[in-house]
Amino acid sequence: MQLETSRCYAQIDLDALAENRRLLRAGIPEGCRLMYILKADGYGHGAVAVAKALERDARADWIGVACLSEALELRRAGITREVLILGYTPPEFAAELAENNITQALISPAYVARLSQVAQEKGVTVPCHMAVDTGMSRIGYLYGTGDPAQELEAIAGAYRMPGLRVTGIFTHFSSGYSQEREDVEFTQMQYDRFAAVCQGLAGMGIDPGLRHCCNSPATVNCPQYAMDMCRVGTVLYGLLPDTAMVTQRPFIPVMTWKARVAMVKEVQPGAYVSYNRTYQVQGQPVRLAVITAGDADGYFKLLSGGLGRVKIRGHVCQVVGRVCMDMMMVDVTAYPDIRAEDEVILLGGQGEDRVPCEWLFRPLSPLGPSAITCSVRGRVPRLYSPVND
């Protein structure tokens, strides 16, 4: 047994990543690009390792991150693909953006004015993509809520700002995961607004650049909206944002999160289990397995009291009592074959050993699958399998 696998660890299957990438490419129009979203350390999978694996694809196009520090981490690791920051960067870092060829989202007129000013002061030109708010009410220039001509002119003005080079434009769908009629209509409305902006810019003699509006769920459910590029995050890692997603593509979970059984003990009726005495053994003795993972590893304490489930030797075992900082207890009374040092599947896996992500995020609604893998702490080693594509 190696030290890295002796307690709690995450296996990252880069072959599964490659297969998910292939499935995504197969579902979008030929010539459409993919932007791989690597924010939050690649959704907890390790941004640099994932980026290096994806760079082996000669057709890999763009990488998306949330902030400048994430982009710089990739550049320092030798990643050369185009990188877009999908969130806010203080304009004072205009030079860092330009010098590292990092593309910045343009999030508002005031932001654009300040970024342009700093870029001119520093004598640099910052590559940018225009963000358009078509219904998410998050970042971006508003379109569809006021006078269309005025809103379009404001967007066009950003393309003319000195010190900025706008090479693309994007919006973000709020409900692409849903097939409910109202959600489908809302996604269509967002697309129509975005398409109107792109057409309006072209009519003004402005090349909008790379157009992208599909996130992971929309890439799967609404490939007709693909335009020039699709941004893929959760699905790239085999995490389906919603079980209602219409897909026949067998995406594979990339992360398998494991721990071990530290010991097995029999607890008599009347005994309490874990903190705050929230669980008391009743009637018959209970056989407990102490697991080498806790909330300091990223296993949510909210999964205490029977909400959490793991698999040991293919058996489903429920969490008993409160999840502790470094350990938790599960009921193995029905499974006499479970013993100390057995492997425990907390998340992922294949076949009868698979623990679906829904087991962890459904009891914690409104959390989604990305919250689970992003929660796996840094002290949990990531072990990478080779890519065989």
Short mmCIF file of C-alpha atoms in Angstrom, two decimals:
data_model
loop_
_atom_site.label_atom_id
_atom_site.label_comp_id
_atom_site.label_asym_id
_atom_site.label_seq_id
_atom_site.Cartn_x
_atom_site.Cartn_y
_atom_site.Cartn_z
CA MET A 1 0.00 0.00 0.00
CA GLN A 2 1.30 3.46 -0.93
CA LEU A 3 1.05 6.41 1.44
CA GLU A 4 -1.13 8.31 -1.05
CA THR A 5 -3.75 5.54 -1.04
CA SER A 6 -3.52 4.64 2.63
CA ARG A 7 -6.29 6.91 3.87
CA CYS A 8 -8.39 9.12 1.57
CA TYR A 9 -7.62 9.90 -2.08
CA ALA A 10 -9.15 10.73 -5.47
CA GLN A 11 -8.41 8.80 -8.64
CA ILE A 12 -8.64 10.95 -11.78
CA ASP A 13 -9.26 8.89 -14.90
CA LEU A 14 -7.82 10.86 -17.81
CA ASP A 15 -9.01 8.20 -20.25
CA ALA A 16 -12.57 8.93 -19.09
CA LEU A 17 -11.86 12.63 -19.64
CA ALA A 18 -10.74 11.90 -23.20
CA GLU A 19 -13.87 9.83 -23.85
CA ASN A 20 -16.15 12.55 -22.52
CA ARG A 21 -14.39 15.04 -24.77
CA ARG A 22 -14.98 12.71 -27.74
CA LEU A 23 -18.67 12.36 -26.88
CA LEU A 24 -19.03 16.12 -26.62
CA ARG A 25 -17.38 16.69 -29.99
CA ALA A 26 -19.63 14.08 -31.58
CA GLY A 27 -22.73 15.95 -30.44
CA ILE A 28 -21.94 19.42 -31.81
CA PRO A 29 -21.77 20.69 -35.40
CA GLU A 30 -18.58 20.05 -37.32
CA GLY A 31 -16.22 22.97 -36.99
CA CYS A 32 -17.67 24.13 -33.68
CA ARG A 33 -14.98 24.63 -31.06
CA LEU A 34 -14.96 23.59 -27.42
CA MET A 35 -13.94 25.69 -24.46
CA TYR A 36 -12.88 23.48 -21.56
CA ILE A 37 -13.84 25.05 -18.23
CA LEU A 38 -11.06 24.55 -15.68
CA LYS A 39 -12.16 26.96 -12.97
CA ALA A 40 -12.02 25.92 -9.30
CA ASP A 41 -8.93 23.80 -9.98
CA GLY A 42 -10.69 21.96 -12.78
CA TYR A 43 -13.81 21.35 -10.66
CA GLY A 44 -11.54 19.73 -8.09
CA HIS A 45 -9.84 17.41 -10.59
CA GLY A 46 -6.60 19.42 -10.88
CA ALA A 47 -6.58 22.18 -13.49
CA VAL A 48 -2.98 21.80 -14.65
CA ALA A 49 -3.14 18.02 -15.05
CA VAL A 50 -6.46 18.24 -16.88
CA ALA A 51 -5.21 21.04 -19.13
CA LYS A 52 -2.09 19.08 -20.05
CA ALA A 53 -4.20 16.03 -20.88
CA LEU A 54 -6.56 18.09 -23.03
CA GLU A 55 -3.69 19.79 -24.86
CA ARG A 56 -2.82 16.41 -26.37
CA ASP A 57 -5.89 16.90 -28.55
CA ALA A 58 -4.70 18.80 -31.60
CA ARG A 59 -8.21 20.27 -31.89
CA ALA A 60 -8.31 21.60 -28.33
CA ASP A 61 -9.29 25.21 -28.62
CA TRP A 62 -9.97 27.33 -25.56
CA ILE A 63 -9.81 27.10 -21.80
CA GLY A 64 -12.16 28.99 -19.48
CA VAL A 65 -11.34 30.02 -15.91
CA ALA A 66 -12.94 32.25 -13.29
CA CYS A 67 -10.10 34.58 -12.32
CA LEU A 68 -6.62 35.83 -13.15
CA SER A 69 -4.84 33.62 -10.60
CA GLU A 70 -6.29 30.51 -12.26
CA ALA A 71 -5.20 31.72 -15.69
CA LEU A 72 -1.68 32.53 -14.52
CA GLU A 73 -1.35 29.11 -12.88
CA LEU A 74 -1.96 27.52 -16.28
CA ARG A 75 0.46 29.82 -18.08
CA ARG A 76 3.19 29.13 -15.50
CA ALA A 77 2.64 25.41 -16.04
CA GLY A 78 3.32 25.85 -19.75
CA ILE A 79 -0.27 25.74 -21.02
CA THR A 80 -0.38 27.64 -24.32
CA ARG A 81 -4.04 27.37 -25.38
CA GLU A 82 -6.21 30.46 -25.47
CA VAL A 83 -7.58 31.25 -22.00
CA LEU A 84 -10.69 33.29 -21.22
CA ILE A 85 -11.41 34.70 -17.77
CA LEU A 86 -15.18 34.39 -17.42
CA GLY A 87 -15.37 36.69 -14.40
CA TYR A 88 -13.94 39.89 -12.97
CA THR A 89 -10.30 40.95 -13.08
CA PRO A 90 -9.34 44.30 -11.51
CA PRO A 91 -8.46 46.66 -14.41
CA GLU A 92 -5.15 47.40 -12.67
CA PHE A 93 -3.96 44.02 -13.99
CA ALA A 94 -4.35 44.98 -17.64
CA ALA A 95 -0.64 44.48 -18.29
CA GLU A 96 -0.66 40.99 -16.79
CA LEU A 97 -3.57 40.07 -19.05
CA ALA A 98 -1.86 41.39 -22.16
CA GLU A 99 1.62 40.04 -21.39
CA ASN A 100 0.31 36.53 -20.76
CA ASN A 101 -2.15 36.52 -23.68
CA ILE A 102 -5.12 36.05 -21.37
CA THR A 103 -8.52 37.10 -22.69
CA GLN A 104 -10.75 39.06 -20.32
CA ALA A 105 -14.56 39.17 -20.22
CA LEU A 106 -15.97 42.67 -20.63
CA ILE A 107 -18.64 42.79 -17.95
CA SER A 108 -20.07 46.34 -17.95
CA PRO A 109 -19.65 49.78 -19.54
CA ALA A 110 -17.94 51.17 -16.43
CA TYR A 111 -15.56 48.22 -16.34
CA VAL A 112 -14.71 48.63 -20.03
CA ALA A 113 -13.97 52.32 -19.59
CA ARG A 114 -11.60 51.66 -16.70
CA LEU A 115 -9.87 48.69 -18.37
CA SER A 116 -9.36 50.74 -21.52
CA GLN A 117 -7.89 53.62 -19.49
CA VAL A 118 -5.42 51.38 -17.64
CA ALA A 119 -4.44 49.54 -20.83
CA GLN A 120 -3.60 52.84 -22.52
CA GLU A 121 -1.64 54.06 -19.50
CA LYS A 122 0.44 50.88 -19.55
CA GLY A 123 0.80 50.83 -23.31
CA VAL A 124 -0.77 47.40 -23.81
CA THR A 125 -3.68 45.92 -25.73
CA VAL A 126 -5.87 43.50 -23.78
CA PRO A 127 -7.63 40.67 -25.65
CA CYS A 128 -11.29 40.55 -24.65
CA HIS A 129 -14.61 38.80 -25.14
CA MET A 130 -17.83 40.76 -24.77
CA ALA A 131 -20.25 39.44 -22.12
CA VAL A 132 -23.94 40.00 -22.87
CA ASP A 133 -26.64 39.59 -20.21
CA THR A 134 -29.65 38.11 -22.01
CA GLY A 135 -31.52 36.93 -18.93
CA MET A 136 -29.11 35.60 -16.29
CA SER A 137 -28.86 38.98 -14.49
CA ARG A 138 -25.21 38.33 -13.79
CA ILE A 139 -22.22 39.89 -15.60
CA GLY A 140 -22.55 41.45 -19.02
CA TYR A 141 -24.02 44.30 -21.01
CA LEU A 142 -27.80 44.21 -20.81
CA TYR A 143 -29.74 43.37 -23.94
CA GLY A 144 -33.47 42.82 -24.21
CA THR A 145 -34.69 44.92 -21.29
CA GLY A 146 -34.58 48.42 -22.78
CA ASP A 147 -34.29 50.15 -26.11
CA PRO A 148 -32.60 47.61 -28.45
CA ALA A 149 -30.83 50.27 -30.51
CA GLN A 150 -29.33 51.94 -27.44
CA GLU A 151 -28.31 48.60 -25.92
CA LEU A 152 -26.68 47.52 -29.18
CA GLU A 153 -24.83 50.81 -29.50
CA ALA A 154 -23.43 50.40 -25.97
CA ILE A 155 -22.12 46.95 -26.89
CA ALA A 156 -20.69 48.21 -30.17
CA GLY A 157 -18.93 50.97 -28.29
CA ALA A 158 -16.85 48.44 -26.38
CA TYR A 159 -15.48 47.08 -29.67
CA ARG A 160 -14.15 50.56 -30.45
CA MET A 161 -12.41 51.23 -27.14
CA PRO A 162 -8.65 51.89 -27.39
CA GLY A 163 -6.40 49.45 -25.60
CA LEU A 164 -8.88 46.60 -26.02
CA ARG A 165 -9.08 44.00 -28.79
CA VAL A 166 -12.48 42.27 -28.73
CA THR A 167 -12.23 38.86 -30.40
CA GLY A 168 -15.42 37.21 -29.20
CA ILE A 169 -18.82 37.55 -27.59
CA PHE A 170 -20.82 35.33 -25.25
CA THR A 171 -23.87 34.97 -23.06
CA HIS A 172 -24.87 32.40 -20.46
CA PHE A 173 -28.05 30.31 -20.42
CA SER A 174 -29.75 30.02 -17.05
CA SER A 175 -31.92 26.95 -17.73
CA GLY A 176 -30.31 24.87 -20.46
CA TYR A 177 -30.51 21.75 -18.28
CA SER A 178 -34.31 21.76 -18.18
CA GLN A 179 -36.83 20.37 -20.65
CA GLU A 180 -39.79 22.04 -18.94
CA ARG A 181 -41.72 24.13 -21.47
CA GLU A 182 -41.18 27.47 -19.72
CA ASP A 183 -37.45 26.81 -19.36
CA VAL A 184 -37.12 25.75 -22.99
CA GLU A 185 -38.90 28.94 -24.05
CA PHE A 186 -36.64 31.04 -21.82
CA THR A 187 -33.52 29.47 -23.32
CA GLN A 188 -34.90 30.15 -26.80
CA MET A 189 -35.53 33.77 -25.79
CA GLN A 190 -31.97 34.14 -24.51
CA TYR A 191 -30.60 32.67 -27.72
CA ASP A 192 -32.76 34.96 -29.87
CA ARG A 193 -31.54 38.01 -27.95
CA PHE A 194 -27.92 36.94 -28.30
CA ALA A 195 -28.31 36.20 -32.01
CA ALA A 196 -29.88 39.63 -32.48
CA VAL A 197 -26.84 41.26 -30.87
CA CYS A 198 -24.45 39.35 -33.13
CA GLN A 199 -26.49 40.17 -36.22
CA GLY A 200 -26.80 43.79 -35.17
CA LEU A 201 -23.05 44.14 -34.76
CA ALA A 202 -22.45 42.59 -38.16
CA GLY A 203 -24.96 45.03 -39.63
CA MET A 204 -22.88 47.86 -38.20
CA GLY A 205 -19.76 46.51 -39.87
CA ILE A 206 -18.37 45.04 -36.64
CA ASP A 207 -17.12 41.46 -36.58
CA PRO A 208 -18.48 40.06 -33.29
CA GLY A 209 -15.74 37.42 -33.22
CA LEU A 210 -16.17 33.97 -31.70
CA ARG A 211 -19.79 33.55 -30.63
CA HIS A 212 -20.56 31.21 -27.72
CA CYS A 213 -23.62 30.77 -25.55
CA CYS A 214 -23.93 27.04 -24.71
CA ASN A 215 -22.75 25.86 -21.31
CA SER A 216 -22.54 22.14 -20.42
CA PRO A 217 -26.27 21.36 -20.20
CA ALA A 218 -27.11 23.43 -23.28
CA THR A 219 -24.31 21.74 -25.24
CA VAL A 220 -26.03 18.42 -24.58
CA ASN A 221 -29.66 19.49 -24.74
CA CYS A 222 -29.55 22.35 -27.26
CA PRO A 223 -26.76 21.73 -29.80
CA GLN A 224 -28.74 23.82 -32.31
CA TYR A 225 -27.51 26.86 -30.36
CA ALA A 226 -23.84 25.89 -30.61
CA MET A 227 -22.73 28.79 -32.83
CA ASP A 228 -18.90 28.96 -32.98
CA MET A 229 -17.97 27.42 -29.64
CA CYS A 230 -19.47 25.58 -26.65
CA ARG A 231 -18.26 25.92 -23.06
CA VAL A 232 -18.11 22.55 -21.30
CA GLY A 233 -17.47 22.03 -17.61
CA THR A 234 -19.58 19.65 -15.55
CA VAL A 235 -20.28 17.22 -18.40
CA LEU A 236 -16.59 17.14 -19.37
CA TYR A 237 -15.96 15.60 -15.94
CA GLY A 238 -18.88 13.18 -16.27
CA LEU A 239 -21.09 15.16 -13.90
CA LEU A 240 -24.63 15.48 -15.23
CA PRO A 241 -26.13 18.72 -13.88
CA ASP A 242 -29.62 17.27 -13.80
CA THR A 243 -31.04 13.76 -14.14
CA ALA A 244 -33.72 15.21 -16.44
CA MET A 245 -31.08 16.06 -19.05
CA VAL A 246 -31.95 14.54 -22.38
CA THR A 247 -28.88 12.56 -23.35
CA GLN A 248 -28.09 9.11 -24.62
CA ARG A 249 -24.36 9.72 -24.39
CA PRO A 250 -22.63 7.63 -21.72
CA PHE A 251 -20.50 10.28 -20.02
CA ILE A 252 -18.08 8.75 -17.53
CA PRO A 253 -17.32 10.16 -14.07
CA VAL A 254 -13.68 11.24 -14.14
CA MET A 255 -13.18 11.33 -10.36
CA THR A 256 -13.44 8.33 -8.05
CA TRP A 257 -13.11 9.40 -4.42
CA LYS A 258 -12.02 6.67 -2.03
CA ALA A 259 -11.26 6.07 1.63
CA ARG A 260 -10.64 3.02 3.81
CA VAL A 261 -12.19 1.16 6.71
CA ALA A 262 -10.02 1.95 9.74
CA MET A 263 -11.76 -0.55 12.00
CA VAL A 264 -15.00 -2.46 12.51
CA LYS A 265 -16.65 -2.60 15.92
CA GLU A 266 -19.85 -3.91 17.44
CA VAL A 267 -21.84 -1.35 19.42
CA GLN A 268 -24.42 -2.46 21.98
CA PRO A 269 -28.00 -1.17 22.41
CA GLY A 270 -28.13 2.10 24.30
CA ALA A 271 -24.74 3.30 23.03
CA TYR A 272 -24.48 6.65 21.25
CA VAL A 273 -22.61 7.22 18.00
CA SER A 274 -20.56 10.35 17.19
CA TYR A 275 -20.95 13.95 18.37
CA ASN A 276 -24.03 15.39 20.07
CA ARG A 277 -25.48 11.90 20.65
CA THR A 278 -27.77 12.29 17.64
CA TYR A 279 -27.89 8.53 17.07
CA GLN A 280 -28.52 5.87 19.69
CA VAL A 281 -28.39 2.13 19.03
CA GLN A 282 -31.79 0.55 19.60
CA GLY A 283 -32.91 -3.07 19.98
CA GLN A 284 -30.01 -5.08 18.58
CA PRO A 285 -26.23 -4.58 18.47
CA VAL A 286 -24.99 -2.62 15.47
CA ARG A 287 -21.79 -3.32 13.58
CA LEU A 288 -20.05 -0.08 12.61
CA ALA A 289 -17.20 0.61 10.21
CA VAL A 290 -15.10 3.68 10.95
CA ILE A 291 -14.21 5.36 7.65
CA THR A 292 -11.04 7.41 7.06
CA ALA A 293 -12.77 10.48 5.60
CA GLY A 294 -14.62 13.40 7.11
CA ASP A 295 -15.72 16.94 6.49
CA ALA A 296 -12.11 18.20 6.49
CA ASP A 297 -11.65 16.02 3.40
CA GLY A 298 -14.76 17.51 1.80
CA TYR A 299 -17.45 15.03 2.82
CA PHE A 300 -20.28 17.34 3.84
CA LYS A 301 -21.30 17.21 7.49
CA LEU A 302 -24.87 17.76 6.24
CA LEU A 303 -24.79 14.15 5.01
CA SER A 304 -24.87 13.00 8.64
CA GLY A 305 -27.71 10.99 10.12
CA GLY A 306 -28.34 8.51 7.33
CA LEU A 307 -28.34 10.99 4.44
CA GLY A 308 -24.89 9.91 3.28
CA ARG A 309 -24.27 6.57 1.59
CA VAL A 310 -21.03 4.86 0.57
CA LYS A 311 -20.14 1.52 -0.98
CA ILE A 312 -17.87 -1.12 0.52
CA ARG A 313 -17.35 -4.43 -1.32
CA GLY A 314 -20.35 -3.45 -3.46
CA HIS A 315 -22.61 -3.01 -0.42
CA VAL A 316 -24.52 0.23 0.18
CA CYS A 317 -23.78 1.46 3.71
CA GLN A 318 -25.45 4.43 5.42
CA VAL A 319 -23.71 7.07 7.48
CA VAL A 320 -24.61 6.75 11.18
CA GLY A 321 -24.48 9.74 13.51
CA ARG A 322 -22.61 12.91 12.64
CA VAL A 323 -19.79 13.11 10.12
CA CYS A 324 -16.63 14.04 12.05
CA MET A 325 -13.73 16.17 10.89
CA ASP A 326 -11.51 13.27 9.79
CA MET A 327 -13.74 10.21 10.16
CA MET A 328 -17.29 8.98 9.93
CA MET A 329 -19.15 5.83 10.85
CA VAL A 330 -21.34 3.67 8.63
CA ASP A 331 -23.66 0.79 9.47
CA VAL A 332 -22.31 -2.54 8.16
CA THR A 333 -24.44 -4.84 10.33
CA ALA A 334 -25.86 -6.64 7.31
CA TYR A 335 -22.46 -7.25 5.71
CA PRO A 336 -20.20 -9.56 7.75
CA ASP A 337 -17.62 -9.67 4.93
CA ILE A 338 -16.62 -6.03 5.50
CA ARG A 339 -13.42 -5.67 7.51
CA ALA A 340 -10.59 -3.27 8.34
CA GLU A 341 -8.52 -1.88 5.42
CA ASP A 342 -11.35 -2.46 2.93
CA GLU A 343 -11.66 0.17 0.22
CA VAL A 344 -14.59 2.58 0.51
CA ILE A 345 -16.14 4.36 -2.48
CA LEU A 346 -17.35 7.83 -1.52
CA LEU A 347 -18.00 9.04 -5.08
CA GLY A 348 -17.65 7.67 -8.60
CA GLY A 349 -16.43 4.22 -9.53
CA GLN A 350 -17.88 1.82 -12.06
CA GLY A 351 -20.39 -1.02 -12.14
CA GLU A 352 -21.71 -2.35 -8.85
CA ASP A 353 -19.18 -0.23 -6.94
CA ARG A 354 -20.40 3.05 -8.43
CA VAL A 355 -21.58 5.82 -6.10
CA PRO A 356 -23.44 8.35 -8.28
CA CYS A 357 -22.89 12.01 -7.61
CA GLU A 358 -26.62 12.39 -6.95
CA TRP A 359 -26.19 10.47 -3.68
CA LEU A 360 -24.16 13.38 -2.37
CA PHE A 361 -25.84 16.43 -3.86
CA ARG A 362 -29.54 15.45 -3.95
CA PRO A 363 -29.95 15.47 -0.16
CA LEU A 364 -28.28 18.88 -0.11
CA SER A 365 -30.45 20.67 -2.68
CA PRO A 366 -29.92 23.19 -4.22
CA LEU A 367 -26.32 22.02 -4.52
CA GLY A 368 -25.29 20.64 -7.89
CA PRO A 369 -22.68 18.04 -8.85
CA SER A 370 -19.87 20.55 -9.27
CA ALA A 371 -20.21 21.49 -5.60
CA ILE A 372 -19.33 17.91 -4.66
CA THR A 373 -16.08 17.54 -6.62
CA CYS A 374 -15.06 21.12 -5.86
CA SER A 375 -15.47 20.36 -2.16
CA VAL A 376 -12.85 17.58 -2.15
CA ARG A 377 -10.08 19.24 -0.16
CA GLY A 378 -6.47 19.81 -1.11
CA ARG A 379 -5.21 17.31 1.47
CA VAL A 380 -6.86 14.54 -0.56
CA PRO A 381 -4.19 13.36 -3.04
CA ARG A 382 -5.17 13.27 -6.73
CA LEU A 383 -3.78 10.22 -8.54
CA TYR A 384 -3.88 10.36 -12.34
CA SER A 385 -4.23 7.46 -14.73
CA PRO A 386 -2.53 7.73 -18.16
CA VAL A 387 -4.31 8.86 -21.30
CA ASN A 388 -4.56 6.22 -24.00
CA ASP A 389 -6.05 8.19 -26.87
#
